[in-house]
mmCIF file of C-alpha atoms in Angstrom:
data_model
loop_
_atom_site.group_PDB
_atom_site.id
_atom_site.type_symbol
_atom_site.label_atom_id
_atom_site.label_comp_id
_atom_site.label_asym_id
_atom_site.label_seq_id
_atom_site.Cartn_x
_atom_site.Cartn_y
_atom_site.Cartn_z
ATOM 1 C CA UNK A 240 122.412 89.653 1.250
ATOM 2 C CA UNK A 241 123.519 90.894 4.582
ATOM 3 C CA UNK A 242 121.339 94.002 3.981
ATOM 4 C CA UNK A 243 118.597 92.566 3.029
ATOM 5 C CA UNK A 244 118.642 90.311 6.066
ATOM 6 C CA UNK A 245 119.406 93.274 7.904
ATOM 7 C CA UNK A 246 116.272 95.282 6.369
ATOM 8 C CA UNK A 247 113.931 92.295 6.605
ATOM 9 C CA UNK A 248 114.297 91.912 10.557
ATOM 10 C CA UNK A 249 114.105 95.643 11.097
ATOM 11 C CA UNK A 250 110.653 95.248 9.239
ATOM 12 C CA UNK A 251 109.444 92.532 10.927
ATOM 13 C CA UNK A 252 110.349 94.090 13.985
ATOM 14 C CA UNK A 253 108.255 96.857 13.248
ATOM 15 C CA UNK A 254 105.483 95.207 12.051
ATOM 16 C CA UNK A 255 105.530 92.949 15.430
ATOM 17 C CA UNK A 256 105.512 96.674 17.031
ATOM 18 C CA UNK A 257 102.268 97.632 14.669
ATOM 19 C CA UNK A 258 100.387 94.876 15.247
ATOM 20 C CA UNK A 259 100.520 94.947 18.747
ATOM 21 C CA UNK A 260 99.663 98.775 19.202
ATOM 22 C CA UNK A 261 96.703 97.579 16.906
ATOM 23 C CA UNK A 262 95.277 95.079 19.333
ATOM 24 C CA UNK A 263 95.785 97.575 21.970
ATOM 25 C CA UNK A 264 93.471 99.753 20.674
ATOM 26 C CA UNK A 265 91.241 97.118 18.983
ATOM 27 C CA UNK A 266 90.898 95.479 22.851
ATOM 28 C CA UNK A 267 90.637 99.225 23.610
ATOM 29 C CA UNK A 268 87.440 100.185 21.306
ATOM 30 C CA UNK A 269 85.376 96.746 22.724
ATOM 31 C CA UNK A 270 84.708 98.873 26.265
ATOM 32 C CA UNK A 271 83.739 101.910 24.194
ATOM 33 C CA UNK A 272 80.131 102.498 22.020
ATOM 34 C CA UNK A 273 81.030 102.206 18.657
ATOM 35 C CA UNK A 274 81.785 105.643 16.520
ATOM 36 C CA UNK A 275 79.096 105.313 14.038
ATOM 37 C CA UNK A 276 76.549 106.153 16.928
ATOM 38 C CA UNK A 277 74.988 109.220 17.334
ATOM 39 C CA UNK A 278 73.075 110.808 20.003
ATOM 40 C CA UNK A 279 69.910 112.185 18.651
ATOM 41 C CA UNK A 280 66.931 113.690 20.442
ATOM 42 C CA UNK A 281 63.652 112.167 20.304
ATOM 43 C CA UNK A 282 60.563 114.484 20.853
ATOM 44 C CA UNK A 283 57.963 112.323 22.740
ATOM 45 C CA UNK A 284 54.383 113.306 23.945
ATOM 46 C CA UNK A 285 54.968 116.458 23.917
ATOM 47 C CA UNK A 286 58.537 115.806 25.970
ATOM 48 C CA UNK A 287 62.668 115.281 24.527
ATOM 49 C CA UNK A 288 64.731 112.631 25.139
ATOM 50 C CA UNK A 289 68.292 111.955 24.163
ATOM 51 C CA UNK A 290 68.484 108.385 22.301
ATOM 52 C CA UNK A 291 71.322 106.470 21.130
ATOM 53 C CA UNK A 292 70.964 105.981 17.153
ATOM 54 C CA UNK A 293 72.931 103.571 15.227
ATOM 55 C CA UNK A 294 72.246 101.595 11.820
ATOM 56 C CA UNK A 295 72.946 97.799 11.967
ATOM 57 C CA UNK A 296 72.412 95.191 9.379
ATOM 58 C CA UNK A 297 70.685 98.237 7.371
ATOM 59 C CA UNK A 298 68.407 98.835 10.011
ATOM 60 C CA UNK A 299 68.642 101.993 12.266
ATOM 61 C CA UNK A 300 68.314 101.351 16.048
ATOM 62 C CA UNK A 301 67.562 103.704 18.915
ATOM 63 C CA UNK A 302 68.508 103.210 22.736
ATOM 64 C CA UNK A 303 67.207 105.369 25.405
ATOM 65 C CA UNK A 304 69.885 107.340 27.369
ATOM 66 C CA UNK A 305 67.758 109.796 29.659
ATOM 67 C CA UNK A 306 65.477 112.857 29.570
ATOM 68 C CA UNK A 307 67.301 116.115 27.732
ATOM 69 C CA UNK A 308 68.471 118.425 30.216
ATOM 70 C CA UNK A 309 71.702 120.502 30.603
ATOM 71 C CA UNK A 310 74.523 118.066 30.218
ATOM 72 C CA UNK A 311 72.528 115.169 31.032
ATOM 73 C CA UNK A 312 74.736 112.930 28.244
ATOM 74 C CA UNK A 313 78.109 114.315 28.601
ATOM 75 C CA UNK A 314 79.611 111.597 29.390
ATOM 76 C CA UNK A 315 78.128 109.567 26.587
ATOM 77 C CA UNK A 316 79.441 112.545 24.721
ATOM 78 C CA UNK A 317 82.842 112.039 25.614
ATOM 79 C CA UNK A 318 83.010 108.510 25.245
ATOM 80 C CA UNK A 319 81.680 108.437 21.960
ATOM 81 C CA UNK A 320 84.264 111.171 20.814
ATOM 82 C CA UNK A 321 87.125 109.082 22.190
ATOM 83 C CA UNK A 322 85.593 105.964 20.580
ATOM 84 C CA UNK A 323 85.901 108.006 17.073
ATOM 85 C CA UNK A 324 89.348 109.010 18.151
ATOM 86 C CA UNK A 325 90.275 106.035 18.845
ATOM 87 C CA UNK A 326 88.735 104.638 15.473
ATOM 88 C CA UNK A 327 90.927 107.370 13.834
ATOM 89 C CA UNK A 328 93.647 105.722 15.278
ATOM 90 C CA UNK A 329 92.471 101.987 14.355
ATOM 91 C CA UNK A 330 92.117 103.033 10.789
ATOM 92 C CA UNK A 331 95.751 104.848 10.959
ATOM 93 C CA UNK A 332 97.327 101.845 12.665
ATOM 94 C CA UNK A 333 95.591 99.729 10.289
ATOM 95 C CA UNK A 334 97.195 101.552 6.878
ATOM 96 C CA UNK A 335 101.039 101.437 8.868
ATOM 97 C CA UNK A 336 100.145 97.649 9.541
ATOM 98 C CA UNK A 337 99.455 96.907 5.924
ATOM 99 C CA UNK A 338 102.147 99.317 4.367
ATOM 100 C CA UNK A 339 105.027 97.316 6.471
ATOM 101 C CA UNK A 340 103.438 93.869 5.457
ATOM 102 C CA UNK A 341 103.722 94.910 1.965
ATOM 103 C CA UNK A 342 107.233 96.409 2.678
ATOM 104 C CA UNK A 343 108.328 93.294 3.940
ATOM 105 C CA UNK A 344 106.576 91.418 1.360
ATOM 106 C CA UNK A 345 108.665 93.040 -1.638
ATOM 107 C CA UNK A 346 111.866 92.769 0.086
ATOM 108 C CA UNK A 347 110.999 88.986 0.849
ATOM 109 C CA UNK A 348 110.683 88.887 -3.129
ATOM 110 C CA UNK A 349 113.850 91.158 -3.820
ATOM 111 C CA UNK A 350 115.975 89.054 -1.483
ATOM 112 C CA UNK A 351 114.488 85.927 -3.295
ATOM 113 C CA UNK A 352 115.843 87.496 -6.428
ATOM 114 C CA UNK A 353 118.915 88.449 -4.991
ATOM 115 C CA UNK A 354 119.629 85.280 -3.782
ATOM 116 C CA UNK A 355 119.093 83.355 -7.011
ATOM 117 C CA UNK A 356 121.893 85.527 -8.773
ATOM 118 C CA UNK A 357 124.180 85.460 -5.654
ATOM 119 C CA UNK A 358 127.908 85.407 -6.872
ATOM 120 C CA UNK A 359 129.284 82.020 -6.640
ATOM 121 C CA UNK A 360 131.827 79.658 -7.799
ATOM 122 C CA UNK A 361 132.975 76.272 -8.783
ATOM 123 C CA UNK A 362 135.896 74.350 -10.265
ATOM 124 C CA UNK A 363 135.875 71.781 -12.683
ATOM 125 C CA UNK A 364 137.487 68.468 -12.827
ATOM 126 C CA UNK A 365 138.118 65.679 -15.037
ATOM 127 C CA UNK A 366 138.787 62.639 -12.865
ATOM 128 C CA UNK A 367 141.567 64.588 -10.433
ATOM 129 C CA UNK A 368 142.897 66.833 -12.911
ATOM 130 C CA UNK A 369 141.649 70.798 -12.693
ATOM 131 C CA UNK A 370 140.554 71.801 -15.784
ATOM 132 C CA UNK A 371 138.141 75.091 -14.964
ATOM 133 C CA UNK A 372 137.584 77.625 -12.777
ATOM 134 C CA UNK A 373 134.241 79.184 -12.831
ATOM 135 C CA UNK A 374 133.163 82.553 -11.539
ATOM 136 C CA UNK A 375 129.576 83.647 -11.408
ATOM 137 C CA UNK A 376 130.021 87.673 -10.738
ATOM 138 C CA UNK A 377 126.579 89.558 -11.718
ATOM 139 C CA UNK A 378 125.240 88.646 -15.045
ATOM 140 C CA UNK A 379 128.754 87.524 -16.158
ATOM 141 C CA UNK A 380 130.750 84.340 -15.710
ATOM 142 C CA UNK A 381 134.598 84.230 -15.934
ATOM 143 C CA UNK A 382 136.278 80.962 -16.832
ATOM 144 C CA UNK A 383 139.727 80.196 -16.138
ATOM 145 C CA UNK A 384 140.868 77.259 -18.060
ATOM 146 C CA UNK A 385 143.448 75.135 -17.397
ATOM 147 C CA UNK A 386 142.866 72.613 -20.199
ATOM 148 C CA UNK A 387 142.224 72.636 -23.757
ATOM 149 C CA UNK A 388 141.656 68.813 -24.321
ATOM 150 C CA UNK A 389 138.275 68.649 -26.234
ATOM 151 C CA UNK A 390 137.251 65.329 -23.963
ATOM 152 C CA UNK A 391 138.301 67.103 -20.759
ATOM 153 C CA UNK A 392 137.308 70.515 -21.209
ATOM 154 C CA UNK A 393 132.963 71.859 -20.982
ATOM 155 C CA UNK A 394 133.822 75.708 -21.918
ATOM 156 C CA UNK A 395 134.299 76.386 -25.471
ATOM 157 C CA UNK A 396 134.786 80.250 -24.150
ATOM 158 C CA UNK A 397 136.514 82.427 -21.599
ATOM 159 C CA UNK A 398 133.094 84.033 -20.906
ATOM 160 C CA UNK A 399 129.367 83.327 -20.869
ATOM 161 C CA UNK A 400 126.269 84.477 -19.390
ATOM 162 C CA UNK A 401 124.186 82.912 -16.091
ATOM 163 C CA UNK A 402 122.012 82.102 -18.950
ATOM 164 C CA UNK A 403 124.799 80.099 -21.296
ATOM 165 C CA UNK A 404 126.362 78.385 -18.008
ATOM 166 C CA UNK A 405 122.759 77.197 -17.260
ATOM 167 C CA UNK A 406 122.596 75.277 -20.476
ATOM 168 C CA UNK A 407 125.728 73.516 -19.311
ATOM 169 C CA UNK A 408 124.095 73.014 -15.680
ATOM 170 C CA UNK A 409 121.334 71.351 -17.615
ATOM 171 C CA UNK A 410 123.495 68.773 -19.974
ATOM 172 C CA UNK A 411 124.915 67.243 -16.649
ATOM 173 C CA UNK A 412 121.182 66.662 -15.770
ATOM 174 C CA UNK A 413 118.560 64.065 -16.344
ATOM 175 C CA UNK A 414 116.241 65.432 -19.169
ATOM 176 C CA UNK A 415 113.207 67.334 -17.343
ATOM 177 C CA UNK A 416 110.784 66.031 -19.089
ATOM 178 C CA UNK A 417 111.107 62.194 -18.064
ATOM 179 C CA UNK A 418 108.160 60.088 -16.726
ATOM 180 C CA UNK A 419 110.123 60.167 -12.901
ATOM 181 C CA UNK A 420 111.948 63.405 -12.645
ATOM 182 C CA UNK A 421 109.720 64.295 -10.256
ATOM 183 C CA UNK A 422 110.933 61.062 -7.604
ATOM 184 C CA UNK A 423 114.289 62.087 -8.648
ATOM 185 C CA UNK A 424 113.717 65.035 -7.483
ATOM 186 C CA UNK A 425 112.672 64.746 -4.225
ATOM 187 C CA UNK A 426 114.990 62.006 -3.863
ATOM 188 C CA UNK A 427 118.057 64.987 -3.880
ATOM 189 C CA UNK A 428 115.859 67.065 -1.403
ATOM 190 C CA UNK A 429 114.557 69.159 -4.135
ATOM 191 C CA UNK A 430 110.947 70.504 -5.292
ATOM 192 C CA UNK A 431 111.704 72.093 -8.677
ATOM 193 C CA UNK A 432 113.936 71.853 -11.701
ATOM 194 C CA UNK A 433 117.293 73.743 -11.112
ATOM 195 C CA UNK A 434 119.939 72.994 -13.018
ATOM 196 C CA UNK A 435 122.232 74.474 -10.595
ATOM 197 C CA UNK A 436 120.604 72.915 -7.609
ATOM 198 C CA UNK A 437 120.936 69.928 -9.564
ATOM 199 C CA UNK A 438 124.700 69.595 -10.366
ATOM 200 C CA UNK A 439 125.124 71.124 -6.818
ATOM 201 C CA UNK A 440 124.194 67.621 -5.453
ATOM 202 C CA UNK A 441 125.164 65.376 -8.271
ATOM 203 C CA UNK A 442 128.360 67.212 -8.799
ATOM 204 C CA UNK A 443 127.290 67.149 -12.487
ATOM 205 C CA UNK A 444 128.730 63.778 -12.877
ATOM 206 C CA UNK A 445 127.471 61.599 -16.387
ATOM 207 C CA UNK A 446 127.711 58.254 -17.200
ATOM 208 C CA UNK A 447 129.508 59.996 -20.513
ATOM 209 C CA UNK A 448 132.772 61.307 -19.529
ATOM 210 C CA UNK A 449 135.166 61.707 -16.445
ATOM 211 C CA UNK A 450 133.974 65.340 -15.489
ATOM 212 C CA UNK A 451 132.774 66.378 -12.174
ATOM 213 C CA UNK A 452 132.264 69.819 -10.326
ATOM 214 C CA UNK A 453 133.499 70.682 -6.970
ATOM 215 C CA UNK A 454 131.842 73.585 -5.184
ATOM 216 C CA UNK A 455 133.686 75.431 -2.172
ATOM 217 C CA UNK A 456 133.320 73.666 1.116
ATOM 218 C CA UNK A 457 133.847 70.132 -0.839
ATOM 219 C CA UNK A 458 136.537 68.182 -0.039
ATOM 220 C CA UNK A 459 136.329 65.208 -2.251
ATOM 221 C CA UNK A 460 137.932 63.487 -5.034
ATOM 222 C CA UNK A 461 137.257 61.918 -8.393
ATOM 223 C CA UNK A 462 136.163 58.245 -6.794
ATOM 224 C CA UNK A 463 134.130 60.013 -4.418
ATOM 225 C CA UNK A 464 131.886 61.139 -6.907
ATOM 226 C CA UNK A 465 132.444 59.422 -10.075
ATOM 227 C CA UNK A 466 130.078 56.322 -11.264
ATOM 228 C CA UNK A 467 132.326 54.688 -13.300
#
């Protein structure tokens, strides 16, 4: 996690970087004609004149610079050659801008994933009695048990998947597909249906048994959490 935090604000720093080296030059191209002009010459009544030719809204457009004569437009030369430079370097800017925004985008989503299968743990009690230790390492989960009582004990096996202990999340849970799961819901702070997000706030408790789960950080006991 610390490396993807690590790689996210490196990216954002350099997109921060990109976009503001864009505006430079997009403020930058406003004082200069734009690149798709041309300078054409324009044979009138029997006389040539340098015009300024450009095609807007599928029309093409002409603007009178001067009479030709030895480097009579040079400077509109050079300004619209820096203007295409510069465009060059718009367009460039432009790719680097939307290559880091994507960059940051996927790692956004990888951390996301990342952080959904962090490792974790939990213990298990039945009123104050210990009867599991769970550890969430990877795909696996490790359970140390410390009671084989078939009313105080959830784990039938030493070992599971995220997938199996999720099924077990979701028995301590209200059934998803009630009429008011949705005000239960926000009433715990929470916009979807996770299991683990779930039992991380109820503590898994059930109007069934004695059991409860304690995550790290918790310092509580069995009447602190039980409902009956």
């Amino acid at each position: 996690m610390k490396e993807y935090d690590r790689l996210c604000r490196l990216l954002s720093y350099e997109l921060v970087q990109a976009k503001s080296r864009l505006k430079k030059l997009e403020d930058e191209l406003k004082e200069f004609p734009d690149a798709n002009c041309s300078i054409v010459i324009k044979k009138i009544k029997g006389k040539l004149y340098y015009y300024m030719q450009w095609r807007e809204n599928g029309k093409v457009h002409w603007k009178y610079l001067c009479a030709v004569r030895p480097g009579a437009v040079c400077q509109e030369e050079a300004k619209l050659q820096y203007a295409k430079e510069l465009t060059a370097q718009k367009k460039e800017q432009e790719s680097i801008v939307n290559h880091l925004e994507s960059m940051l985008h996927d790692l956004q989503k990888e951390r996301a994933k990342e952080k959904i299968v962090e490792d974790y743990s939990f213990e298990v009690f039945w009123k104050d009695e210990i009867t599991a230790r769970v550890h969430v390492q990877g795909s696996r989960v490790k359970v140390s048990k410390f009671s084989d009582h078939p009313l105080k004990q959830l784990f039938a096996s030493t070992s599971m998947t995220r997938h199996q202990l999720n099924h077990i999340f979701e028995s301590r849970c209200w059934d998803k597909y009630r009429a008011d799961i949705q005000d239960i819901l926000k009433g715990l702070g929470l916009s979807e249906y996770n299991p683990r997000e779930i039992v991380k706030k109820t503590h898994g408790v059930s109007y069934n048994d004695f059991i409860w789960f304690r995550f790290p950080g918790e310092q509580l006991t069995a009447k602190d959490v039980l409902v009956r």
